[in-house]
Each structure stands twice: as C-alpha cells, then as structure tokens.
C-alpha cells in the first residue's frame, strides 16, 4: 500500500512529536543543556496539541489499516500531548537540582507520548501493540530514573523491575489473545467477533470469549483494575513523581481509549459471560481501591488506590455502552477520562510543586497546615481532591453525573449501588487529606524554597484549576464536543 | 434576575471577605454583614411584588445551562420560598452577630464559608431544576464542613466527617433518583429534562416510583433529620462553633423539610401517599425517642440538638399528613423552630465561650450571676416547649390538628411530645439557672451577662416569635397560594389512593 501526502497530513501530530524526540536526542548529543532540552520538548508537545486541535473538526480518515485518525482519536491526541506538556513543565523544577544526567528524562517522556498517540489512533492489533510497547518501554526507564536520593522515589529499581516483569506478562496475555482472535477472524483489524462467531466455519463462541478475556486481562493490568492491580501502589510510590504522574494520567488514559475502541468494535459485551466478568472487575476495583486507600498514609499510594477505584467507575460506563441506545455511555467514558486526567494531573502537580528530586513530600502528614501557609496551593489541592470525590462545582461531579446517567440508562442497579458505596468510602480518605491541610501549621516541615524555576509549575496548576472549575460550572461546550466526537468511535 | 443577584451577592461577598482579611482582620465581618444585609433588604422588597393570579410563582428565571441533557438554570420564587429566604437572611445576620467576637482566628476564611453556605441555601430554596437543586444542595455542604472542621471544638474532625458522609452519601442516592426520573422523562417524552415543572408530568409504575421516592426521602430526612438517620446531628452541633450551629439548626435542617414539601411528595404523589403511614411513624418515633434521649444528656448543646430532632418530627408529621392545615403547621414550625433553636444554640455557645464547658452538671444557679441571659434562656425554652402566644405553639398545634385528620393514633402519640418538651425544657432551666450558684469546676471570671449587641439579636428573635404567635395569619397568607398549588397537583392521586385503601 502506498502512502500519499494526503495520508501524511493527518499524521502530523504524531510526526511532530517524533521529530521532537529526534531533535531532542541530537541536541543532547551536541550539547547537554537542561533548559534547552526541556524547551524543545515543551514546544514540540505544544505544537502537536495545537495542530491536532486545529485538525479536529475536519479530519476523519483511515490511514493504512493501522491508524484511524478521526475526531475521537484527535481529541485524545490533544489530551495526551497537552498532559505530556504539563508533566514536562512540572518536572522541570523537580529535576532542576539533580546532580546527574537529567535531559534523557524528557527524551523518554516524548517517546512515551508517541506510543500514547499511536494507541489512541489505533484500530488494529499491530498498532495497538506497537503503541503499548513504546509507551511501556519508555515508562520502565522513567520509573527507574536514577535520583540518588533516599528521600525521594525510595525504590525506583524495585518499582521498575516489578512493572517490567508484570507488564511483560500482561503484554504476553494480550498477544496470545490477539492470536486467538486472528485465528477466529483472519484479520488483525478490530472487527466484530459476533459476526465472526456466527460464520459456519468459525471456531465457536467459547473461542472468542477466551480471546476477549485474555486481551481484557492484559489491558486490565495496564489499567490497574482489580484483581490485576497489585503492582500499582508499589510502582506509584517507588517512582519519581513526574514518572508517577505520567503513568497515572497519559498511561492510563491512552490504554483506556484503545480498550474502549476494542470493546466497542468487537462487540465484546454481547457475550453475557464477558459482561459478568467486567461487572465483577468493576465491583472489585471500586471496593478494593476505596477500601485499601483508607489504610494508607502515603499520598502516592492513596492516589494509586483511588485511581484503581476511578478505573472501576469507568468500567461501569463501559459496561453500559452495550445496552444503551445512543452514545451517552461512550460520552460518559470520554468525559470521565478527561476529568480523570485533569484531576490526577492536578493532584500530582501539587505534590510536584513542593517536592524535588532531593526530597519528595509524599506523606499526608507533610501537608499539615498547608492551607494556612500557602492558601492558593492548598486550595488547588482541595479542588482536585473534591473533584476526585465528585463534589459539585468541579469537573469530577459532572463526570460522576455522566456515569450515573449511563448506569441508569442501562439499568445497572447493582453497579450503581456499589458506586454510591464506593464514593462514600472514598470521601473519607479525601477528607482526611483536606483535614490535614486545615490543621494548625507544623513548623518542623520545611518545604523546598521555590525558586524562579517553579513559576511555570504554578502556572500549570492555575490552568488545571481553571479547567477543573470551568468544566464543572459551565460544561455545556465540552459536553457538545464530547457528544460530537463520541459518535465517531 | 433578582434571584441571581441574591445568590451572587453572597458568593462574591464571601470571596471579598476572604480577600479583605489581608488588609485588616476587622474587614471580613463587616463585609459579610453588609452582604447579608443587602440580601435581606432585597428579600424584603420581594414581599412587595404582587402575587400573580395565574400561577404561584412570583418571579422566575430560566436559562440554558447544559442543553445536552435539558438542564437549565431555572430559579423561581413562590410564597414558601420567600418565607424560607427571609428566615435565611434573618438568621444569616444573627449568625454573623454570634460570630462577631467569638471567631478570632482565620477570620476571612470563616466568613467566606459562612456566606457560601448561605448562598447554597438560597440556591436550594429557589432552584426549580433538579440538577441545579442538587448542585446547590451539595455546594452548601463543603463550607459547612470547613466551619465545623476548622473552628469546631475538641472532637471536630469526627463530627465534621460524620456530617459530611451522612449528607453526601444520602445525597448521592438522591442524585440516582433524580437521574432515574429524568430518564423516565426521556423515555416518555423523547427528550431529557431536569425541570421540576416537566418532571411533574412523568408517570412511573408503582414499584419503581416507590424506590425513586425513597431516594429523595432518605436524602431529605437525613438533613431534617429524622430517626433513624439523625445520629450525625448531635455530634455536628456539639462540635460546631456557635454560628455554625445557628446556620445548621436554623436553616440547613429546613432544607430537608423544604425538599419533602417541594419535591418528594409532589413528584411522587402515589408512592408518598402509600408511604405516608411509615413516614408518620418515623416522625412519631423521632418526637418521642429524641425527647427521651434529650433528657438523658449532660452536654447542653447535645441536649438542644436532640430537642431539635424531636421538634422536626412535628414537621415531618405535618408534611406527610399532606393537607393544608398540617402543611401550614409544618411551615410555621420550621420558621419558629428556626428562631428558637438558633437562639438556644447561641445561648449555649455564649455560655461555652464564657466558661469553656458544656457540661450541665458543672452549672447551676446562674440566674443570680447573669439575670439577662437567664431570662432570655427561659423565654426561648418556653417558646420551644410550645407555650401559646409564641410561634412554636401555632406551628405544632396546626401540625397536630392537620395530622389528626390523617391518622388519629399517631397524632395522639405525637401529642405526648409536647409534654416531654415541657419536661426537658424546664429541667434545663432548673438545672442551669435556678438553685444555688456553683462554680466548682470552671473558671467563672469570663462569665458576664449578655452584652447590648447580644441583647439586640435576642430581642429581634423574641419579637419574631411573638409576632408568629400573635398574628400567624401574615405568614399563613404567604404560603397559602403555594400550598394550594401543591395540593392541587396531588389531589386526583390522593383521592384514588384513598379509594383503593378503603
């Protein structure tokens, strides 16, 4: 198959990010300059997200069998590039004083972002796997990034090896599942398994179900859905904060987009046993995530468990996609993913602002009295936590509203009951952190003195809080955008 | 438009109050007072608007908010809302007065929270879109959580958490119910709507209607609160600062009753009628059980909190009797209890501020030392126990009179609550204010009589109660049109339910 220039144009965001990686790499080879490398990275990612946003209204094209560049994938390309850009800005002050080679972190981050873009634009097993591995390989490096400090990223090697081994096993599951699907359908593109199973020469329905469950198990591992969640808290805690942030936002969201597309196109949910398994996964994730978060005192671990619970909430909307008539449940997934990315970025962003590669403030007792010391920072954090808890005025509330609506539409009463219980438990640990911030100031905690390099981090936080409140108070424009793009999946 | 002004004055006043702390720590309270006074004045001008003849809504405002789901920014005002707004404005001023000297730390943030709570309450009393209603319902929680968690007493974390969890979790049940209702509207009419006036037309089959109604009922009776969902209230009250208690007892509890009258029953008339005996039984249990528990308290704030639950039982009883007299009684009780409970909490808070204890066993014979305070306490205790001539009597009497038509047995039982009320009210007076003065367990150097400022607030509240008791017609007239409207919505249904049960 030949590619024309017309085919290259929709791939522009991907090409820009790739070019950024190459330029950054050559740049490091010529002259090591932390400032310049980060500037190139940030500019490249910004450019890619602007281009993707500009292309969004009029691009809808299948480029080779591997990539689908439509409104949906472009929307998430914007989200991925923008998040990666925000993380680059947040990690600038974090690594600023690191006494080692620090430019490569940006390189890894950009390469991971290429993987993420490939994933969100994929409707083919090969591109899914390529994107997934590109993302994961770079993440291993980011998780294990050497910091030489006992007070931050306590166990980077342990975290990295754990992630590497388990992730490889999960990839193995996915590949095996893909092979089974290929045996059934004879194509590596996502196609309906229902039609394939009904053909006379098919291998039978159970074959499809096994294939679907293997792929789903592998993806559930990457999404840290219970019972495949065991690596999450350790890896979150062990890695440097920017790597954790990346893993929690871009890593999860990209995976979820492929997952949604895969489930939607293959019509996996028309097999009742798959629905049962997914429902169990959703219930287990919500309960395990929320209950285990109650026992934690480490902020990263709390956010890790809370992300498990949030993935469980998203699963409810995924399950709802099958029985719903319109696109409401797909809109629910889309909106909630957007909300999840914004609030997780904000939550980790606050921790990044006061932490550095020398010392991370990741115990919740470190946040004691923060509200009286730095009311703006603490207010941002509170906004993020309340959003995670789904309280009005924030995007998290609208997201939860969508999920409830999707659940009601499909009549998933048991799952909704679990969602109510889970959110109730969740409130407790979010409020615990908020209460810490409201307690009297503890003078023994000395935060990093913010230098000039941190200004942009505060800017990122301000943008995130603004978006959080804007989408929470006046979500109508985003709602219509989400409704528009969800028709394309 | 005027309704948006009401809410935004409080919202922006709150932000301004917080910011002004940087200039001078006296500014926040002045700004807060000014904001609430402006609101109160606007609310008073609302009384002058002539009532339209064709509908019960005096003014309304409807703008698109989230057109994707038919969610609109729909605010409207009728007689019932007006009464409750006036209560909110009045108690807002009183709450700021009670915090005037008591709150000395983090002043700006305190008044910010206070005004935002009030803004949420104003929104709840005027919202006619159910999504918007839920939005305000939750918005008033967070600042209230902060008020308890930051300025509360020794066990504030526990109390604030309990308050938040109870109201938030039951609120989520209500959200599910709202969504089910909106979804049924979608199924029946082909488009989404969260508008109260649209949702009134939705028909739901019996069993589902009961489940959906219960979602609302649980949320509202948690806020009211009613047995068995009341246990957060004594903790919240005993730990909250005085102004927090005033807002909580005076206004926040009324949002639950308002929700029942405005939403729970009119939206689900059949299910509500079938459920009424259960609700009224819960009301009677609240009245009697909490009166008994109140008698066993030694902490003066917990005692008043339990009496609040007991009095709110009359409101619940009146609402589920669902006839005009009973509803008028419920509304009068809401207003009168708002004033009397707020005043009692201010007295308890004032005592705690002066002698740093709430334990009644350490107190006694205060009449000799603080005669003005003792008189005020006696007045409001007598009001709370339902002395004829004061507002509470009118409310509880009408509630019982109306309930008598609906269910004789339960009404007779509920009437015993009046006797219990006299017992515990007078017992407090006897224990704390009569007898010989003792100050063995606390430092009484700060025990001063009420200041002029405090007397002014208490005086205004006394006048309010006397007015309600002597000339209740002025209040009854305001809510009459609303109630007729609500009763006409459920009229046909009520008759059919009575038919089938006979």
CSV table of N, CA, C and O in Angstrom, one decimal, chain B residues 165-233:
chain,number,residue,atom,x,y,z
B,165,UNK,N,-20.2,12.8,55.6
B,165,UNK,CA,-20.5,11.4,55.0
B,165,UNK,C,-22.0,11.2,55.0
B,165,UNK,O,-22.5,10.7,53.9
B,166,UNK,N,-22.7,11.5,56.0
B,166,UNK,CA,-24.2,11.2,56.1
B,166,UNK,C,-24.9,12.0,55.0
B,166,UNK,O,-25.6,11.4,54.2
B,167,UNK,N,-24.6,13.3,54.9
B,167,UNK,CA,-25.3,14.0,53.9
B,167,UNK,C,-24.9,13.8,52.5
B,167,UNK,O,-25.7,13.7,51.6
B,168,UNK,N,-23.6,13.5,52.3
B,168,UNK,CA,-23.2,13.3,50.9
B,168,UNK,C,-23.6,11.9,50.4
B,168,UNK,O,-24.1,11.8,49.2
B,169,UNK,N,-23.5,10.9,51.2
B,169,UNK,CA,-23.9,9.6,50.7
B,169,UNK,C,-25.4,9.5,50.4
B,169,UNK,O,-25.8,9.0,49.3
B,170,UNK,N,-26.2,10.0,51.3
B,170,UNK,CA,-27.6,10.0,51.0
B,170,UNK,C,-27.9,11.0,49.9
B,170,UNK,O,-28.8,10.7,49.1
B,171,UNK,N,-27.1,12.0,49.7
B,171,UNK,CA,-27.3,12.9,48.6
B,171,UNK,C,-27.1,12.2,47.3
B,171,UNK,O,-27.8,12.4,46.3
B,172,UNK,N,-26.1,11.3,47.3
B,172,UNK,CA,-25.9,10.5,46.0
B,172,UNK,C,-27.1,9.6,45.7
B,172,UNK,O,-27.4,9.4,44.5
B,173,UNK,N,-27.7,9.1,46.7
B,173,UNK,CA,-29.0,8.3,46.4
B,173,UNK,C,-30.0,9.2,45.7
B,173,UNK,O,-30.7,8.8,44.8
B,174,UNK,N,-30.1,10.4,46.2
B,174,UNK,CA,-31.0,11.4,45.6
B,174,UNK,C,-30.6,11.6,44.2
B,174,UNK,O,-31.5,11.7,43.3
B,175,UNK,N,-29.3,11.8,43.9
B,175,UNK,CA,-28.9,12.0,42.5
B,175,UNK,C,-29.3,10.9,41.6
B,175,UNK,O,-29.8,11.1,40.5
B,176,UNK,N,-29.1,9.6,42.1
B,176,UNK,CA,-29.6,8.5,41.3
B,176,UNK,C,-31.1,8.6,41.0
B,176,UNK,O,-31.6,8.4,39.9
B,177,UNK,N,-31.9,9.0,42.1
B,177,UNK,CA,-33.3,9.1,41.9
B,177,UNK,C,-33.6,10.2,40.9
B,177,UNK,O,-34.5,10.0,40.0
B,178,UNK,N,-32.9,11.3,40.9
B,178,UNK,CA,-33.2,12.4,40.0
B,178,UNK,C,-32.9,11.9,38.6
B,178,UNK,O,-33.7,12.2,37.7
B,179,UNK,N,-31.8,11.2,38.4
B,179,UNK,CA,-31.4,10.7,37.1
B,179,UNK,C,-32.5,9.7,36.6
B,179,UNK,O,-32.8,9.7,35.4
B,180,UNK,N,-33.0,8.8,37.5
B,180,UNK,CA,-34.0,7.9,37.0
B,180,UNK,C,-35.2,8.6,36.5
B,180,UNK,O,-35.8,8.4,35.5
B,181,UNK,N,-35.6,9.7,37.3
B,181,UNK,CA,-36.7,10.5,36.9
B,181,UNK,C,-36.5,11.1,35.6
B,181,UNK,O,-37.4,11.1,34.7
B,182,UNK,N,-35.3,11.7,35.4
B,182,UNK,CA,-35.1,12.4,34.1
B,182,UNK,C,-35.0,11.4,33.0
B,182,UNK,O,-35.5,11.7,31.9
B,183,UNK,N,-34.5,10.2,33.3
B,183,UNK,CA,-34.5,9.2,32.2
B,183,UNK,C,-35.9,8.7,31.9
B,183,UNK,O,-36.2,8.6,30.7
B,184,UNK,N,-36.8,8.6,32.9
B,184,UNK,CA,-38.2,8.3,32.5
B,184,UNK,C,-38.8,9.4,31.7
B,184,UNK,O,-39.6,9.1,30.8
B,185,UNK,N,-38.5,10.6,32.0
B,185,UNK,CA,-39.0,11.7,31.2
B,185,UNK,C,-38.5,11.5,29.7
B,185,UNK,O,-39.3,11.7,28.8
B,186,UNK,N,-37.2,11.1,29.6
B,186,UNK,CA,-36.7,10.9,28.3
B,186,UNK,C,-37.4,9.8,27.5
B,186,UNK,O,-37.8,9.9,26.4
B,187,UNK,N,-37.7,8.7,28.3
B,187,UNK,CA,-38.4,7.6,27.7
B,187,UNK,C,-39.8,8.0,27.2
B,187,UNK,O,-40.3,7.6,26.2
B,188,UNK,N,-40.5,8.8,28.1
B,188,UNK,CA,-41.9,9.1,27.8
B,188,UNK,C,-42.1,10.2,26.8
B,188,UNK,O,-43.0,10.3,26.1
B,189,UNK,N,-41.2,11.2,26.9
B,189,UNK,CA,-41.4,12.4,26.0
B,189,UNK,C,-40.3,12.5,24.9
B,189,UNK,O,-40.4,13.4,24.1
B,190,UNK,N,-39.3,11.7,25.0
B,190,UNK,CA,-38.3,11.8,23.9
B,190,UNK,C,-37.2,12.8,24.1
B,190,UNK,O,-36.3,12.9,23.3
B,191,UNK,N,-37.2,13.6,25.2
B,191,UNK,CA,-36.1,14.5,25.4
B,191,UNK,C,-35.8,14.5,26.9
B,191,UNK,O,-36.6,14.3,27.7
B,192,UNK,N,-34.5,14.8,27.2
B,192,UNK,CA,-34.1,14.9,28.6
B,192,UNK,C,-34.6,16.2,29.2
B,192,UNK,O,-34.5,17.3,28.6
B,193,UNK,N,-35.1,16.1,30.4
B,193,UNK,CA,-35.4,17.4,31.1
B,193,UNK,C,-35.1,17.1,32.6
B,193,UNK,O,-35.4,16.1,33.1
B,194,UNK,N,-34.6,18.1,33.3
B,194,UNK,CA,-34.5,18.1,34.7
B,194,UNK,C,-35.4,19.1,35.4
B,194,UNK,O,-35.2,19.4,36.6
B,195,UNK,N,-36.2,19.7,34.6
B,195,UNK,CA,-37.0,20.8,35.1
B,195,UNK,C,-38.2,20.2,35.9
B,195,UNK,O,-38.9,19.3,35.5
B,196,UNK,N,-38.3,20.8,37.1
B,196,UNK,CA,-39.4,20.4,38.1
B,196,UNK,C,-40.7,20.3,37.4
B,196,UNK,O,-41.5,19.4,37.5
B,197,UNK,N,-41.1,21.4,36.6
B,197,UNK,CA,-42.4,21.5,36.1
B,197,UNK,C,-42.6,20.4,35.0
B,197,UNK,O,-43.7,19.9,34.8
B,198,UNK,N,-41.5,20.0,34.3
B,198,UNK,CA,-41.6,19.0,33.3
B,198,UNK,C,-41.8,17.6,34.0
B,198,UNK,O,-42.5,16.7,33.6
B,199,UNK,N,-40.9,17.5,35.1
B,199,UNK,CA,-40.9,16.1,35.7
B,199,UNK,C,-42.2,15.8,36.5
B,199,UNK,O,-42.5,14.7,36.7
B,200,UNK,N,-42.9,16.9,36.8
B,200,UNK,CA,-44.2,16.6,37.4
B,200,UNK,C,-45.1,15.8,36.6
B,200,UNK,O,-46.0,15.1,37.1
B,201,UNK,N,-44.9,15.8,35.2
B,201,UNK,CA,-45.8,15.1,34.3
B,201,UNK,C,-45.4,13.6,34.1
B,201,UNK,O,-46.1,12.9,33.4
B,202,UNK,N,-44.2,13.2,34.7
B,202,UNK,CA,-43.7,11.9,34.4
B,202,UNK,C,-44.6,10.9,35.2
B,202,UNK,O,-44.9,11.1,36.3
B,203,UNK,N,-44.9,9.8,34.5
B,203,UNK,CA,-45.6,8.7,35.1
B,203,UNK,C,-44.7,7.5,35.3
B,203,UNK,O,-44.0,7.1,34.3
B,204,UNK,N,-44.6,7.0,36.5
B,204,UNK,CA,-43.7,5.9,36.7
B,204,UNK,C,-44.6,4.8,37.3
B,204,UNK,O,-45.5,5.0,38.1
B,205,UNK,N,-44.2,3.5,37.0
B,205,UNK,CA,-45.0,2.4,37.6
B,205,UNK,C,-44.7,2.3,39.1
B,205,UNK,O,-43.7,2.8,39.6
B,206,UNK,N,-45.7,1.7,39.8
B,206,UNK,CA,-45.7,1.8,41.2
B,206,UNK,C,-44.5,1.4,42.0
B,206,UNK,O,-44.0,2.2,42.8
B,207,UNK,N,-43.9,0.3,41.6
B,207,UNK,CA,-42.8,-0.2,42.4
B,207,UNK,C,-41.5,0.7,42.2
B,207,UNK,O,-40.8,1.0,43.2
B,208,UNK,N,-41.3,1.1,41.0
B,208,UNK,CA,-40.2,1.9,40.7
B,208,UNK,C,-40.4,3.3,41.3
B,208,UNK,O,-39.5,3.9,41.9
B,209,UNK,N,-41.6,3.8,41.3
B,209,UNK,CA,-41.9,5.1,41.9
B,209,UNK,C,-41.5,5.1,43.4
B,209,UNK,O,-40.9,6.0,43.9
B,210,UNK,N,-41.8,4.0,44.0
B,210,UNK,CA,-41.5,3.9,45.5
B,210,UNK,C,-40.0,3.9,45.7
B,210,UNK,O,-39.5,4.7,46.5
B,211,UNK,N,-39.2,3.2,44.9
B,211,UNK,CA,-37.8,3.2,45.0
B,211,UNK,C,-37.2,4.6,44.8
B,211,UNK,O,-36.4,5.1,45.6
B,212,UNK,N,-37.7,5.2,43.7
B,212,UNK,CA,-37.2,6.6,43.4
B,212,UNK,C,-37.6,7.6,44.5
B,212,UNK,O,-36.7,8.4,44.9
B,213,UNK,N,-38.8,7.5,45.0
B,213,UNK,CA,-39.2,8.4,46.0
B,213,UNK,C,-38.4,8.2,47.3
B,213,UNK,O,-38.0,9.1,47.9
B,214,UNK,N,-38.0,6.9,47.6
B,214,UNK,CA,-37.2,6.7,48.7
B,214,UNK,C,-35.8,7.3,48.6
B,214,UNK,O,-35.3,7.8,49.7
B,215,UNK,N,-35.3,7.4,47.4
B,215,UNK,CA,-34.0,8.1,47.3
B,215,UNK,C,-34.1,9.5,47.8
B,215,UNK,O,-33.3,10.0,48.5
B,216,UNK,N,-35.2,10.2,47.4
B,216,UNK,CA,-35.4,11.6,47.8
B,216,UNK,C,-35.7,11.6,49.3
B,216,UNK,O,-35.1,12.4,50.1
B,217,UNK,N,-36.5,10.7,49.8
B,217,UNK,CA,-36.9,10.7,51.2
B,217,UNK,C,-35.7,10.5,52.1
B,217,UNK,O,-35.6,11.2,53.1
B,218,UNK,N,-34.8,9.6,51.7
B,218,UNK,CA,-33.7,9.3,52.6
B,218,UNK,C,-32.8,10.6,52.6
B,218,UNK,O,-32.3,11.0,53.7
B,219,UNK,N,-32.5,11.2,51.5
B,219,UNK,CA,-31.7,12.4,51.5
B,219,UNK,C,-32.3,13.5,52.3
B,219,UNK,O,-31.6,14.1,53.1
B,220,UNK,N,-33.6,13.7,52.2
B,220,UNK,CA,-34.2,14.8,52.9
B,220,UNK,C,-34.4,14.5,54.4
B,220,UNK,O,-34.2,15.4,55.2
B,221,UNK,N,-34.7,13.3,54.7
B,221,UNK,CA,-34.8,13.0,56.2
B,221,UNK,C,-33.5,12.9,56.9
B,221,UNK,O,-33.4,12.9,58.1
B,222,UNK,N,-32.4,12.7,56.1
B,222,UNK,CA,-31.1,12.8,56.7
B,222,UNK,C,-30.8,14.2,57.1
B,222,UNK,O,-30.3,14.5,58.2
B,223,UNK,N,-31.2,15.1,56.3
B,223,UNK,CA,-30.9,16.5,56.5
B,223,UNK,C,-31.9,17.1,57.6
B,223,UNK,O,-31.5,17.9,58.3
B,224,UNK,N,-33.1,16.5,57.7
B,224,UNK,CA,-34.1,17.1,58.5
B,224,UNK,C,-33.7,17.2,60.0
B,224,UNK,O,-33.9,18.3,60.5
B,225,UNK,N,-33.1,16.3,60.7
B,225,UNK,CA,-33.0,14.9,60.4
B,225,UNK,C,-34.2,14.1,61.1
B,225,UNK,O,-34.7,14.7,62.0
B,226,UNK,N,-34.4,12.9,60.7
B,226,UNK,CA,-35.4,12.1,61.4
B,226,UNK,C,-34.8,10.8,61.8
B,226,UNK,O,-33.9,10.3,61.2
B,227,UNK,N,-35.3,10.2,62.9
B,227,UNK,CA,-34.9,8.9,63.2
B,227,UNK,C,-35.1,8.0,61.9
B,227,UNK,O,-36.1,8.2,61.2
B,228,UNK,N,-34.3,7.1,61.6
B,228,UNK,CA,-33.0,6.6,62.2
B,228,UNK,C,-31.8,7.2,61.6
B,228,UNK,O,-30.7,6.7,61.8
B,229,UNK,N,-31.9,8.4,60.9
B,229,UNK,CA,-30.7,8.9,60.2
B,229,UNK,C,-30.2,10.2,60.9
B,229,UNK,O,-29.7,11.1,60.3
B,230,UNK,N,-30.5,10.3,62.2
B,230,UNK,CA,-30.3,11.5,62.9
B,230,UNK,C,-28.9,11.6,63.6
B,230,UNK,O,-28.6,12.7,64.1
B,231,UNK,N,-28.2,10.5,63.6
B,231,UNK,CA,-27.1,10.5,64.6
B,231,UNK,C,-26.0,11.5,64.3
B,231,UNK,O,-25.1,11.7,65.2
B,232,UNK,N,-25.9,12.0,63.1
B,232,UNK,CA,-24.8,13.0,62.9
B,232,UNK,C,-25.1,14.3,63.6
B,232,UNK,O,-24.2,15.1,63.9
B,233,UNK,N,-26.4,14.6,63.8
B,233,UNK,CA,-26.7,16.0,64.2
B,233,UNK,C,-26.2,16.3,65.6
B,233,UNK,O,-25.5,17.4,65.8
